[in-house]
């Protein structure tokens, strides 16, 4: 791009930006210092853009030998206090799961961008398919909770990437951005806010003044609340003597085997306890809605239109949008679906990963209708047709 | 929601993706309309068949473009290669009076292009003219942009000039401006002909 | 015996007692290694160099891979910032650490299965980039932690639980691989030569670039107890290596210095370890310094 100045922040204003580039710029704005990646269609623009931009801001962009190396390098960089991320697609993600699981254990923050493509196997590499939604939730061995964002426009790719980095610093859990082959390659107008506004939103990686405190999440003895300290940094005083990915206590010291359950509880509950703060959702014309559309990512755009048309025809329909797909906001959805006539879940996959989650919290007599699409986008008419059928 | 659909098809290297980005820039950044641009990706874009699509929302009240890819029938279809002529059928162009136009390059489409005669169409030897008048086929792109400025009526001439300044290297700006004016003039001629033909 | 000769009434204090046994931090003082294992010595040697050279723990993080040697964190210097990483991925993690904080010089502990098996790719590319770090390959020619399976480095004819008849695959050579991949300091020594090991380690600390030091170490439990010192070759009467002493003797006998090896035939060197310094090239450009130049170019431009 010709209008990029060589600094961390772009000049405020409007840009015609590709989705992948918008995400990369969002990461730079939040202070990205290290990117490790391996080229894989359709995420290559992220590494291409950062290879040019990161050295400009004094960061490092490395093309590693494979996906395993890139995620491990990202973890290494994050260990020494750099904000780090990687970008890949489904096949790369499945290789990286081992390290994601380890990072969850030692509570290393990093952001992981998954530009999804059509699978399984190599599949069609240039078309979208939200088939990693389930994989991200269960990425890696062991039990841990992840946070996953599902943006639906280039502007959101920019904004949510900043939020994702903040979440990584706050909750110290693997953070995913679920983009896809279309969203990654669409050019849209992105409005870049002024530097001061971005800086106000960004949480920096700093070490606390008191470096003797806990380094890992722990349960406060008095309040029984889970406390998540700031991430430790190797190479400073604020670092445990040993970083080990076995069940450990707040100082990184091994737990006896019989205490593993307590450790698991901490791993999982640090996200679940904060679900109200973490989970971002959006409601559209839900107040009197009888038919509810629950969706995320690109299908939401088509759903908005379908709802507008259906409303004109007198059908009471609304949208509940998941901006964070994981952790699944069980209680919120339960409240939304109570008393609904039917629920429609348009998803860009055949299984309906989120539809299954919705079914879990819905009464048995309320039908949950999937609208699957693979490799193409939902047209508003696809959703409208289902709405009309249900409303009959 | 008032969608304006543009599709450009040809082969790799003709500047299809740049043209689509220019249209998107002029309408999205300069005119502040909602716009999405999608393009051929991967091996297609380097050789063989290449395409790009732009959707512009003329309705300023909308929040987002619901379906980011261009939908048939198109408001503007630009065909630049023989292979692409196959996808031109009667129903792919809008029938309304004020929109629906096919632009094709008669210097790159050498075979018969019968389908074109069934719709409003503007066939010009764009590449040939670019080579003869300006010395390089890359100016064909700017000629096409000039034509698009006139026929789409979405963005003003000032916006178009601003866009050209953003996209072309400053050393060739003057020539590009000439090419742009040339394209505009051709398109205006075509529109007056069209009006006369109708009345 | 004259009167002025005095014998100390008690043993002198262990000079490195305070700095070793980081296990104290973890609430245990017990070494987890088997009798005859070489890793205890390696941990102690690391601690001695760390203490003698007064290394800053903040600049020399210790990255440990997965294998029997992972337990070494109980023995090494208590101030060292140690991290246990994934099987084979230690070089990749060290790469990230070094590039995010170029002042650091990570010290990587890895095993033969770690570095030449599962993490072979990372090892090759670490050497190719010539990233400033020290990589130890502890070669006991067996997978000890999982119970004595064959490793890529297992010698021909050796018994292991996955080669119950005999090892028949050609072995891979960490030093040859490092040389081919482009590491700028490559050496091999054994636990039976502790002073040489310390010398190489100290040299590597001063060297800018990837230093690969392969250390041959004995595994009595899974290698020695099941193998004869002639590794089953016919015509020789072998002796089973069921003690640490016998294994140390075997390692000494089986290691040939590089200067001597020059005059030996391929057949004579079969199943032998060549020890010594193979390459020392301090002038080769180092990755993080090269990247700094790229950063300067990028920052200068608009």
PDB file of C-alpha atoms in Angstrom, chain A residues 2 4-6 34 51-52 54-66 68-69 72-80 82 98-99 102 233-237 239-246 252-254, chain C residues 25-27 32 57-59 61 64 66 73-74 78 80-87 89 92-101 104 118 121-123 125-126 128-129 131 287 291 294-296 298-299 301-302:
ATOM      1  CA  UNK A   2       1.391   3.357  -0.932  1.00  0.00           C
ATOM      2  CA  UNK A   4       1.276   3.467   4.785  1.00  0.00           C
ATOM      3  CA  UNK A   5       3.668   5.519   6.834  1.00  0.00           C
ATOM      4  CA  UNK A   6       6.468   3.653   8.480  1.00  0.00           C
ATOM      5  CA  UNK A  34       6.772 -10.819  16.804  1.00  0.00           C
ATOM      6  CA  UNK A  51       7.232  -9.023   6.765  1.00  0.00           C
ATOM      7  CA  UNK A  52       7.259  -5.473   5.420  1.00  0.00           C
ATOM      8  CA  UNK A  54       7.092  -5.352  11.450  1.00  0.00           C
ATOM      9  CA  UNK A  55      10.752  -4.421  10.886  1.00  0.00           C
ATOM     10  CA  UNK A  56       9.572  -0.819  10.445  1.00  0.00           C
ATOM     11  CA  UNK A  57       8.324  -0.763  14.019  1.00  0.00           C
ATOM     12  CA  UNK A  58      11.349  -2.625  15.382  1.00  0.00           C
ATOM     13  CA  UNK A  59       9.580  -5.967  15.531  1.00  0.00           C
ATOM     14  CA  UNK A  60      10.437  -9.255  13.948  1.00  0.00           C
ATOM     15  CA  UNK A  61       8.554 -11.242  11.335  1.00  0.00           C
ATOM     16  CA  UNK A  62       9.943 -14.686  10.741  1.00  0.00           C
ATOM     17  CA  UNK A  63       9.029 -17.205   8.117  1.00  0.00           C
ATOM     18  CA  UNK A  64       9.672 -20.422   9.950  1.00  0.00           C
ATOM     19  CA  UNK A  65      10.353 -23.872   8.540  1.00  0.00           C
ATOM     20  CA  UNK A  66       6.881 -25.198   9.307  1.00  0.00           C
ATOM     21  CA  UNK A  68       5.104 -26.315  14.361  1.00  0.00           C
ATOM     22  CA  UNK A  69       8.138 -24.060  14.403  1.00  0.00           C
ATOM     23  CA  UNK A  72       6.669 -22.452  19.013  1.00  0.00           C
ATOM     24  CA  UNK A  73       8.634 -19.376  18.014  1.00  0.00           C
ATOM     25  CA  UNK A  74       5.550 -17.298  18.761  1.00  0.00           C
ATOM     26  CA  UNK A  75       5.364 -18.868  22.184  1.00  0.00           C
ATOM     27  CA  UNK A  76       9.059 -18.255  22.779  1.00  0.00           C
ATOM     28  CA  UNK A  77       8.643 -14.608  21.827  1.00  0.00           C
ATOM     29  CA  UNK A  78       5.643 -14.243  24.084  1.00  0.00           C
ATOM     30  CA  UNK A  79       7.619 -15.827  26.939  1.00  0.00           C
ATOM     31  CA  UNK A  80      10.156 -13.015  26.764  1.00  0.00           C
ATOM     32  CA  UNK A  82       6.754  -9.595  23.106  1.00  0.00           C
ATOM     33  CA  UNK A  98       0.190 -29.437  20.536  1.00  0.00           C
ATOM     34  CA  UNK A  99       1.725 -26.085  21.362  1.00  0.00           C
ATOM     35  CA  UNK A 102       1.071 -26.227  26.228  1.00  0.00           C
ATOM     36  CA  UNK A 233       8.296 -12.406  31.360  1.00  0.00           C
ATOM     37  CA  UNK A 234      11.400 -14.542  31.020  1.00  0.00           C
ATOM     38  CA  UNK A 235      14.489 -12.389  31.372  1.00  0.00           C
ATOM     39  CA  UNK A 236      13.046 -10.199  34.128  1.00  0.00           C
ATOM     40  CA  UNK A 237      12.612 -10.603  37.872  1.00  0.00           C
ATOM     41  CA  UNK A 239       9.482 -14.956  36.201  1.00  0.00           C
ATOM     42  CA  UNK A 240       8.995 -18.280  37.959  1.00  0.00           C
ATOM     43  CA  UNK A 241      12.225 -20.265  38.598  1.00  0.00           C
ATOM     44  CA  UNK A 242      10.883 -23.044  36.442  1.00  0.00           C
ATOM     45  CA  UNK A 243       8.275 -22.977  33.719  1.00  0.00           C
ATOM     46  CA  UNK A 244       6.812 -26.386  33.410  1.00  0.00           C
ATOM     47  CA  UNK A 245       3.716 -27.577  31.607  1.00  0.00           C
ATOM     48  CA  UNK A 246       2.499 -29.946  34.248  1.00  0.00           C
ATOM     49  CA  UNK A 252       4.997 -22.612  38.937  1.00  0.00           C
ATOM     50  CA  UNK A 253       5.868 -25.347  41.399  1.00  0.00           C
ATOM     51  CA  UNK A 254       4.632 -28.852  40.677  1.00  0.00           C
TER      52      UNK A 254
ATOM     53  CA  UNK C  25      13.071 -24.653  45.225  1.00  0.00           C
ATOM     54  CA  UNK C  26      10.757 -27.428  44.162  1.00  0.00           C
ATOM     55  CA  UNK C  27      10.666 -29.112  47.514  1.00  0.00           C
ATOM     56  CA  UNK C  32      15.646 -38.744  39.515  1.00  0.00           C
ATOM     57  CA  UNK C  57      20.306 -15.718  34.381  1.00  0.00           C
ATOM     58  CA  UNK C  58      18.184 -13.092  32.645  1.00  0.00           C
ATOM     59  CA  UNK C  59      20.265 -13.300  29.507  1.00  0.00           C
ATOM     60  CA  UNK C  61      17.586 -18.786  29.713  1.00  0.00           C
ATOM     61  CA  UNK C  64      14.875 -27.860  27.955  1.00  0.00           C
ATOM     62  CA  UNK C  66      11.620 -33.601  26.435  1.00  0.00           C
ATOM     63  CA  UNK C  73      16.114 -28.990  36.046  1.00  0.00           C
ATOM     64  CA  UNK C  74      16.378 -30.471  39.527  1.00  0.00           C
ATOM     65  CA  UNK C  78      19.056 -22.555  40.928  1.00  0.00           C
ATOM     66  CA  UNK C  80      18.917 -20.137  35.860  1.00  0.00           C
ATOM     67  CA  UNK C  81      15.528 -19.394  34.311  1.00  0.00           C
ATOM     68  CA  UNK C  82      14.514 -22.801  33.163  1.00  0.00           C
ATOM     69  CA  UNK C  83      11.651 -23.801  30.931  1.00  0.00           C
ATOM     70  CA  UNK C  84      10.480 -27.188  29.952  1.00  0.00           C
ATOM     71  CA  UNK C  85       9.214 -27.192  26.375  1.00  0.00           C
ATOM     72  CA  UNK C  86       7.723 -29.680  23.982  1.00  0.00           C
ATOM     73  CA  UNK C  87       9.337 -32.742  22.502  1.00  0.00           C
ATOM     74  CA  UNK C  89      10.467 -27.953  19.714  1.00  0.00           C
ATOM     75  CA  UNK C  92      11.994 -23.239  17.681  1.00  0.00           C
ATOM     76  CA  UNK C  93      11.083 -21.755  21.055  1.00  0.00           C
ATOM     77  CA  UNK C  94      14.645 -20.534  21.514  1.00  0.00           C
ATOM     78  CA  UNK C  95      14.431 -18.894  18.075  1.00  0.00           C
ATOM     79  CA  UNK C  96      11.365 -16.942  19.157  1.00  0.00           C
ATOM     80  CA  UNK C  97      12.996 -15.918  22.428  1.00  0.00           C
ATOM     81  CA  UNK C  98      16.188 -14.787  20.798  1.00  0.00           C
ATOM     82  CA  UNK C  99      14.427 -12.790  18.091  1.00  0.00           C
ATOM     83  CA  UNK C 100      12.034 -11.091  20.498  1.00  0.00           C
ATOM     84  CA  UNK C 101      14.886 -10.204  22.843  1.00  0.00           C
ATOM     85  CA  UNK C 104      19.530 -13.121  25.120  1.00  0.00           C
ATOM     86  CA  UNK C 118      11.037 -35.482  16.118  1.00  0.00           C
ATOM     87  CA  UNK C 121      13.607 -29.971  11.009  1.00  0.00           C
ATOM     88  CA  UNK C 122      13.885 -27.323  13.708  1.00  0.00           C
ATOM     89  CA  UNK C 123      17.465 -28.403  14.398  1.00  0.00           C
ATOM     90  CA  UNK C 125      16.901 -24.648  10.381  1.00  0.00           C
ATOM     91  CA  UNK C 126      18.382 -23.369  13.624  1.00  0.00           C
ATOM     92  CA  UNK C 128      20.981 -22.829   8.858  1.00  0.00           C
ATOM     93  CA  UNK C 129      20.058 -19.466  10.341  1.00  0.00           C
ATOM     94  CA  UNK C 131      21.084 -18.007  15.412  1.00  0.00           C
ATOM     95  CA  UNK C 287      20.822 -14.188  12.238  1.00  0.00           C
ATOM     96  CA  UNK C 291      17.823  -9.015  11.032  1.00  0.00           C
ATOM     97  CA  UNK C 294      16.925  -5.381   7.865  1.00  0.00           C
ATOM     98  CA  UNK C 295      15.150  -3.426  10.601  1.00  0.00           C
ATOM     99  CA  UNK C 296      17.454  -0.479   9.970  1.00  0.00           C
ATOM    100  CA  UNK C 298      12.965  -0.764   6.963  1.00  0.00           C
ATOM    101  CA  UNK C 299      13.035   2.054   9.506  1.00  0.00           C
ATOM    102  CA  UNK C 301      12.505   4.057   4.392  1.00  0.00           C
ATOM    103  CA  UNK C 302       9.413   6.224   4.503  1.00  0.00           C
TER     104      UNK C 302
END
